[in-house]
PDB file of C-alpha atoms and ligand atoms in Angstrom:
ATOM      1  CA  UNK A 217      59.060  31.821 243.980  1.00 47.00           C
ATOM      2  CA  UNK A 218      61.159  33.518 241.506  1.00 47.00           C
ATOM      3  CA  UNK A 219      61.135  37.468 241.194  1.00 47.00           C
ATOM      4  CA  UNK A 220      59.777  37.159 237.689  1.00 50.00           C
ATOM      5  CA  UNK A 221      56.844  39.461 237.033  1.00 49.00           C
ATOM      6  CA  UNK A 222      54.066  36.895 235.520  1.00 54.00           C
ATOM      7  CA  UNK A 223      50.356  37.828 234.426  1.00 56.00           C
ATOM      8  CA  UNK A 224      48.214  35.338 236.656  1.00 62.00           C
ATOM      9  CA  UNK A 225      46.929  32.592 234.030  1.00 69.00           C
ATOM     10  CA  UNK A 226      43.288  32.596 233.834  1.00 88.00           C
ATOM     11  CA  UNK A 227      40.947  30.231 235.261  1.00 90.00           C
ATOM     12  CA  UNK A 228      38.095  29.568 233.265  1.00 93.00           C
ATOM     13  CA  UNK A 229      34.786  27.646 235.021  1.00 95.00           C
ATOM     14  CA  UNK A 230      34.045  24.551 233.052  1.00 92.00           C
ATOM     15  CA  UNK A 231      30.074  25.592 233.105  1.00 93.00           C
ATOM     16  CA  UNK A 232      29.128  28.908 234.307  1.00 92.00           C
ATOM     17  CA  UNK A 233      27.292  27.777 237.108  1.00 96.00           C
ATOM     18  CA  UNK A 234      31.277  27.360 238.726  1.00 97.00           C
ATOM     19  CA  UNK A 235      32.124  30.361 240.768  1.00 96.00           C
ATOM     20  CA  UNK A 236      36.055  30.412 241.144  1.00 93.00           C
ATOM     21  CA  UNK A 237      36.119  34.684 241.725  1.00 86.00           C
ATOM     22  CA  UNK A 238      37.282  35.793 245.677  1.00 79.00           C
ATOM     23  CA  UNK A 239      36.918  32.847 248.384  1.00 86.00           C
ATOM     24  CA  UNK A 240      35.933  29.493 247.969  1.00 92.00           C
ATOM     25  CA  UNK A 241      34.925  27.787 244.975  1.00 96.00           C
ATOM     26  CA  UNK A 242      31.265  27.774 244.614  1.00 97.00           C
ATOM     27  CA  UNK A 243      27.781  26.692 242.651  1.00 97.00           C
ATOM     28  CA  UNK A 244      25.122  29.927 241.732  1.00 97.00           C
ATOM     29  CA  UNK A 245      21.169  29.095 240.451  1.00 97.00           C
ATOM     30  CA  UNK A 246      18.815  30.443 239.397  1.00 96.00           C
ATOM     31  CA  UNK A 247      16.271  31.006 241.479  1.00 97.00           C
ATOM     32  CA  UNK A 248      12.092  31.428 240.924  1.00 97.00           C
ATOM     33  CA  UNK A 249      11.361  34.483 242.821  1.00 97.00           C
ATOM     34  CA  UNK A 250       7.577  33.009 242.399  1.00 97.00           C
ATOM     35  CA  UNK A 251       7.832  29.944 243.869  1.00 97.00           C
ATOM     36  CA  UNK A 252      11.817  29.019 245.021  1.00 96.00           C
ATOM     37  CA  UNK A 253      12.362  26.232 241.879  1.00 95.00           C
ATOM     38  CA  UNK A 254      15.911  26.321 241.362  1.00 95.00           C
ATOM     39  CA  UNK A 255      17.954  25.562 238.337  1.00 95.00           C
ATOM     40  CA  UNK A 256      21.410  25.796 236.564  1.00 94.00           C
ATOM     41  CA  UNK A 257      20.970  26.102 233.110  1.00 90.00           C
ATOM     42  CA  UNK A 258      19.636  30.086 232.213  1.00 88.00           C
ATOM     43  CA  UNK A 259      15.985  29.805 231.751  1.00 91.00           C
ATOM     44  CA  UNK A 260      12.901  31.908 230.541  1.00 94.00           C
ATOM     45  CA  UNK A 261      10.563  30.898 232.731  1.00 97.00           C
ATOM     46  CA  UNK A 262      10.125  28.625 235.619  1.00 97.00           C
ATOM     47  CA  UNK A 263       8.895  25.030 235.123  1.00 96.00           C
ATOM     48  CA  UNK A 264       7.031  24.606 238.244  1.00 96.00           C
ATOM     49  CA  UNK A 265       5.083  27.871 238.058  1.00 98.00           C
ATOM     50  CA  UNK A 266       6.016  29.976 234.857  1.00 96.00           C
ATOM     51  CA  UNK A 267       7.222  32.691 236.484  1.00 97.00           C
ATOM     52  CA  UNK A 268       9.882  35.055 234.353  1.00 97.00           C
ATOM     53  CA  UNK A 269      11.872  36.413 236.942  1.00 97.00           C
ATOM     54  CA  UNK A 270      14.852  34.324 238.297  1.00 97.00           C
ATOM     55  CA  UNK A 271      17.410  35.609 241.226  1.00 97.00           C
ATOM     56  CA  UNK A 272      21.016  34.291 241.208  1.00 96.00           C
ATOM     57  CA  UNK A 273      21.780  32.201 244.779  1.00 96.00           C
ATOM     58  CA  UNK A 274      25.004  30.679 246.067  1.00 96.00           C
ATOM     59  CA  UNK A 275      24.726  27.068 246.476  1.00 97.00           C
ATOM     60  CA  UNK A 276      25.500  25.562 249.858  1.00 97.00           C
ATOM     61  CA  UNK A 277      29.176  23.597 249.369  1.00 97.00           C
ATOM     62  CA  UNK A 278      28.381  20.514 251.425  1.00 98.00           C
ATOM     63  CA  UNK A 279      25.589  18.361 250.832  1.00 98.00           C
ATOM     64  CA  UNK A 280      24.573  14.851 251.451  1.00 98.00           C
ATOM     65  CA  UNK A 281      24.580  12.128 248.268  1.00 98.00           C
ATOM     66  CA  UNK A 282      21.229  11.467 247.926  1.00 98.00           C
ATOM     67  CA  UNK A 283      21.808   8.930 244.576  1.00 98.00           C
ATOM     68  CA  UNK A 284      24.155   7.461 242.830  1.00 98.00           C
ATOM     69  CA  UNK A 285      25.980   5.817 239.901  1.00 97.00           C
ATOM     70  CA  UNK A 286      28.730   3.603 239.255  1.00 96.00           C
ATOM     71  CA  UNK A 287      29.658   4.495 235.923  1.00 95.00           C
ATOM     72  CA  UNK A 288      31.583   1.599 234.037  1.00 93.00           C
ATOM     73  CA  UNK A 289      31.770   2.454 230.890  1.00 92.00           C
ATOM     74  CA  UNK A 290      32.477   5.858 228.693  1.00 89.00           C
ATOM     75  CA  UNK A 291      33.555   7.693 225.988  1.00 89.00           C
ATOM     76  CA  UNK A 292      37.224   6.729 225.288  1.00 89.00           C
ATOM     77  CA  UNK A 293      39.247   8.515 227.305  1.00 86.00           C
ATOM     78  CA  UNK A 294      37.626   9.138 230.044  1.00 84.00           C
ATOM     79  CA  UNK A 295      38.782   7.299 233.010  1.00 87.00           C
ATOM     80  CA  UNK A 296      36.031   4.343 234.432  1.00 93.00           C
ATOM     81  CA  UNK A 297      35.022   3.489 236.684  1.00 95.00           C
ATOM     82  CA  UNK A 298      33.857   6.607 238.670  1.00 95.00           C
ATOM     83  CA  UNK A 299      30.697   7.814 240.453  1.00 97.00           C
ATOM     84  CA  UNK A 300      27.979  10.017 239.149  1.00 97.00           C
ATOM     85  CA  UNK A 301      25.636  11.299 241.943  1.00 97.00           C
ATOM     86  CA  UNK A 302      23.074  13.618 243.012  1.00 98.00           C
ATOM     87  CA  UNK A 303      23.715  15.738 246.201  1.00 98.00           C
ATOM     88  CA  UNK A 304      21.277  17.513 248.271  1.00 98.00           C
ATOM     89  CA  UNK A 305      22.889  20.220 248.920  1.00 97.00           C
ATOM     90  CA  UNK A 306      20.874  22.218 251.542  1.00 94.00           C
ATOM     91  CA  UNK A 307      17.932  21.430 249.842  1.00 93.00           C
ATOM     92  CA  UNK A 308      18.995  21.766 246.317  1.00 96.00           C
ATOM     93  CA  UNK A 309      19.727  18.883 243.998  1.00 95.00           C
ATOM     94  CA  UNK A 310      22.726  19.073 242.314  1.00 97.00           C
ATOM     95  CA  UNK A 311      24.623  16.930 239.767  1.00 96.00           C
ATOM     96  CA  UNK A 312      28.552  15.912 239.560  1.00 96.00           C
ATOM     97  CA  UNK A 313      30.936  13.185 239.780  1.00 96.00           C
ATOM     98  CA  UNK A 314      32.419  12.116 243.129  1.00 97.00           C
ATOM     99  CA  UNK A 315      36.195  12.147 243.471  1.00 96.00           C
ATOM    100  CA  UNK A 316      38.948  11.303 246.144  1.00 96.00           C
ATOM    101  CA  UNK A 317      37.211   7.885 246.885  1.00 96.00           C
ATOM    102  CA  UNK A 318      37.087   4.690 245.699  1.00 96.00           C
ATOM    103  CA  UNK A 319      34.308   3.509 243.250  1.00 95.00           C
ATOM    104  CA  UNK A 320      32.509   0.923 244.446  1.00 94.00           C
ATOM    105  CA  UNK A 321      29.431   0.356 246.900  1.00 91.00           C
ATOM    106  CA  UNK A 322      31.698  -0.158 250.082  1.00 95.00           C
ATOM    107  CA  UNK A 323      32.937   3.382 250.597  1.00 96.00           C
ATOM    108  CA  UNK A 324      30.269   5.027 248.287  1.00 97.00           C
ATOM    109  CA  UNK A 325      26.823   5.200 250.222  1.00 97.00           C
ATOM    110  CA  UNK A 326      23.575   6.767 249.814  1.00 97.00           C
ATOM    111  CA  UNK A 327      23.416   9.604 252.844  1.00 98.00           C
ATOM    112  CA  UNK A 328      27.296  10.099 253.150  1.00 97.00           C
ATOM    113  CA  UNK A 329      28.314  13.750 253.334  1.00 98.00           C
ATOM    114  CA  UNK A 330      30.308  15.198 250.814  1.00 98.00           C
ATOM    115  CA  UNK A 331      31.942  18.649 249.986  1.00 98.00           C
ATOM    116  CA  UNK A 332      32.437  20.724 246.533  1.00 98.00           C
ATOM    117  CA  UNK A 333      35.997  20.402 245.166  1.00 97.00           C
ATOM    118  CA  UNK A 334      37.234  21.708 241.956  1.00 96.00           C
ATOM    119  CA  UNK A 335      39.917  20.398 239.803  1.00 94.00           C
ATOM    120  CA  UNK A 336      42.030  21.083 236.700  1.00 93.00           C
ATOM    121  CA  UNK A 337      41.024  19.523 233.250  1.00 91.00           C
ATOM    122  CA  UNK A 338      44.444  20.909 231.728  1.00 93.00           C
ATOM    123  CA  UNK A 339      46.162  24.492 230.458  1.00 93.00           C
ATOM    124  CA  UNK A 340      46.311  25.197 226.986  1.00 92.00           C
ATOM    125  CA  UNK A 341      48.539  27.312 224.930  1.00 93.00           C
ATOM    126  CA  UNK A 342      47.786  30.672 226.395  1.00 90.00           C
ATOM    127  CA  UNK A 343      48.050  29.579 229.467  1.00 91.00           C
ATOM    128  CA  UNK A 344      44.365  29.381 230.335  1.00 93.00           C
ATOM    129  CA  UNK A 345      43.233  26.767 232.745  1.00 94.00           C
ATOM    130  CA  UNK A 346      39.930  25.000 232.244  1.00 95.00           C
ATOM    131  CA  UNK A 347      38.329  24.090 236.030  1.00 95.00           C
ATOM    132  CA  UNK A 348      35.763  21.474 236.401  1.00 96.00           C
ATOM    133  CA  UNK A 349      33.720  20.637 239.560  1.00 97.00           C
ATOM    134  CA  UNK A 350      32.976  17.373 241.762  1.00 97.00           C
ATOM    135  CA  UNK A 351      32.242  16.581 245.627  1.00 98.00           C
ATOM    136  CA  UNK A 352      34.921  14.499 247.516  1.00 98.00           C
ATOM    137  CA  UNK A 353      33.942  12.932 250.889  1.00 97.00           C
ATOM    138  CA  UNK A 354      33.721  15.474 253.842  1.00 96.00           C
ATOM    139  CA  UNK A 355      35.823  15.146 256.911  1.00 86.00           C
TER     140      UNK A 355
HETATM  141 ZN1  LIG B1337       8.578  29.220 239.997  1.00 94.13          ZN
END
């Protein structure tokens, strides 16, 4: 720690679902005040009941992978293999890459718990860091 007086760099949520404000890291939704449906992307009206009015919820940061992918091949430059799953996250289904394990079917399993993590996908010239989201195994 120098004595320098620095502006904090900002931290800027890959999708705006992220939450990186006060505390922990977390996922919002929206939320059917109808019927409960939950989703990430903004929408107009619900798909399971059409209802128009949506409340934002925090998403529970542990889940348990309920599916997933080995992914072995991608765009060029991005690392492969990795994992692509589906937690249930206290009831909601949510999408994102595992990380901090190894990619293959003997430490990856169906029912393993796993936690939200975030991570850095690089600062640019301003000195604005981009922050993506994935679920690492749970202790
Ligand atoms: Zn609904």
């Amino acid at each position: 720690m120098t004595g320098t007086a620095t502006s904090s760099p900002e931290r800027v949520p890959l999708v705006d679902y992220l939450v990186l404000d006060d505390g922990p890291p977390h996922l919002i939704a929206h939320e059917c005040t109808s019927c409960g449906a939950r989703y990430f992307d903004r929408r107009n009206a619900c798909a399971s009941c059409f209802g128009t009015d949506f409340t934002t919820v925090e998403i529970a940061t542990e889940g348990t992978l309920r599916t997933f992918t080995i992914v072995a091949f991608a765009a060029p430059g991005v690392e492969v293999p990795f994992v692509s799953g589906v937690i249930d996250c206290d009831g909601t289904s949510v999408r994102g890459n595992l990380t901090n394990v190894e990619p293959d079917s003997d430490h990856v399993q169906t029912g393993m718990k796993v936690r939200l993590t975030t991570y850095s996908l690089g600062t640019d010239d301003q000195g604005t860091e981009a922050i993506s989201f994935a679920f690492e195994p749970a202790p």
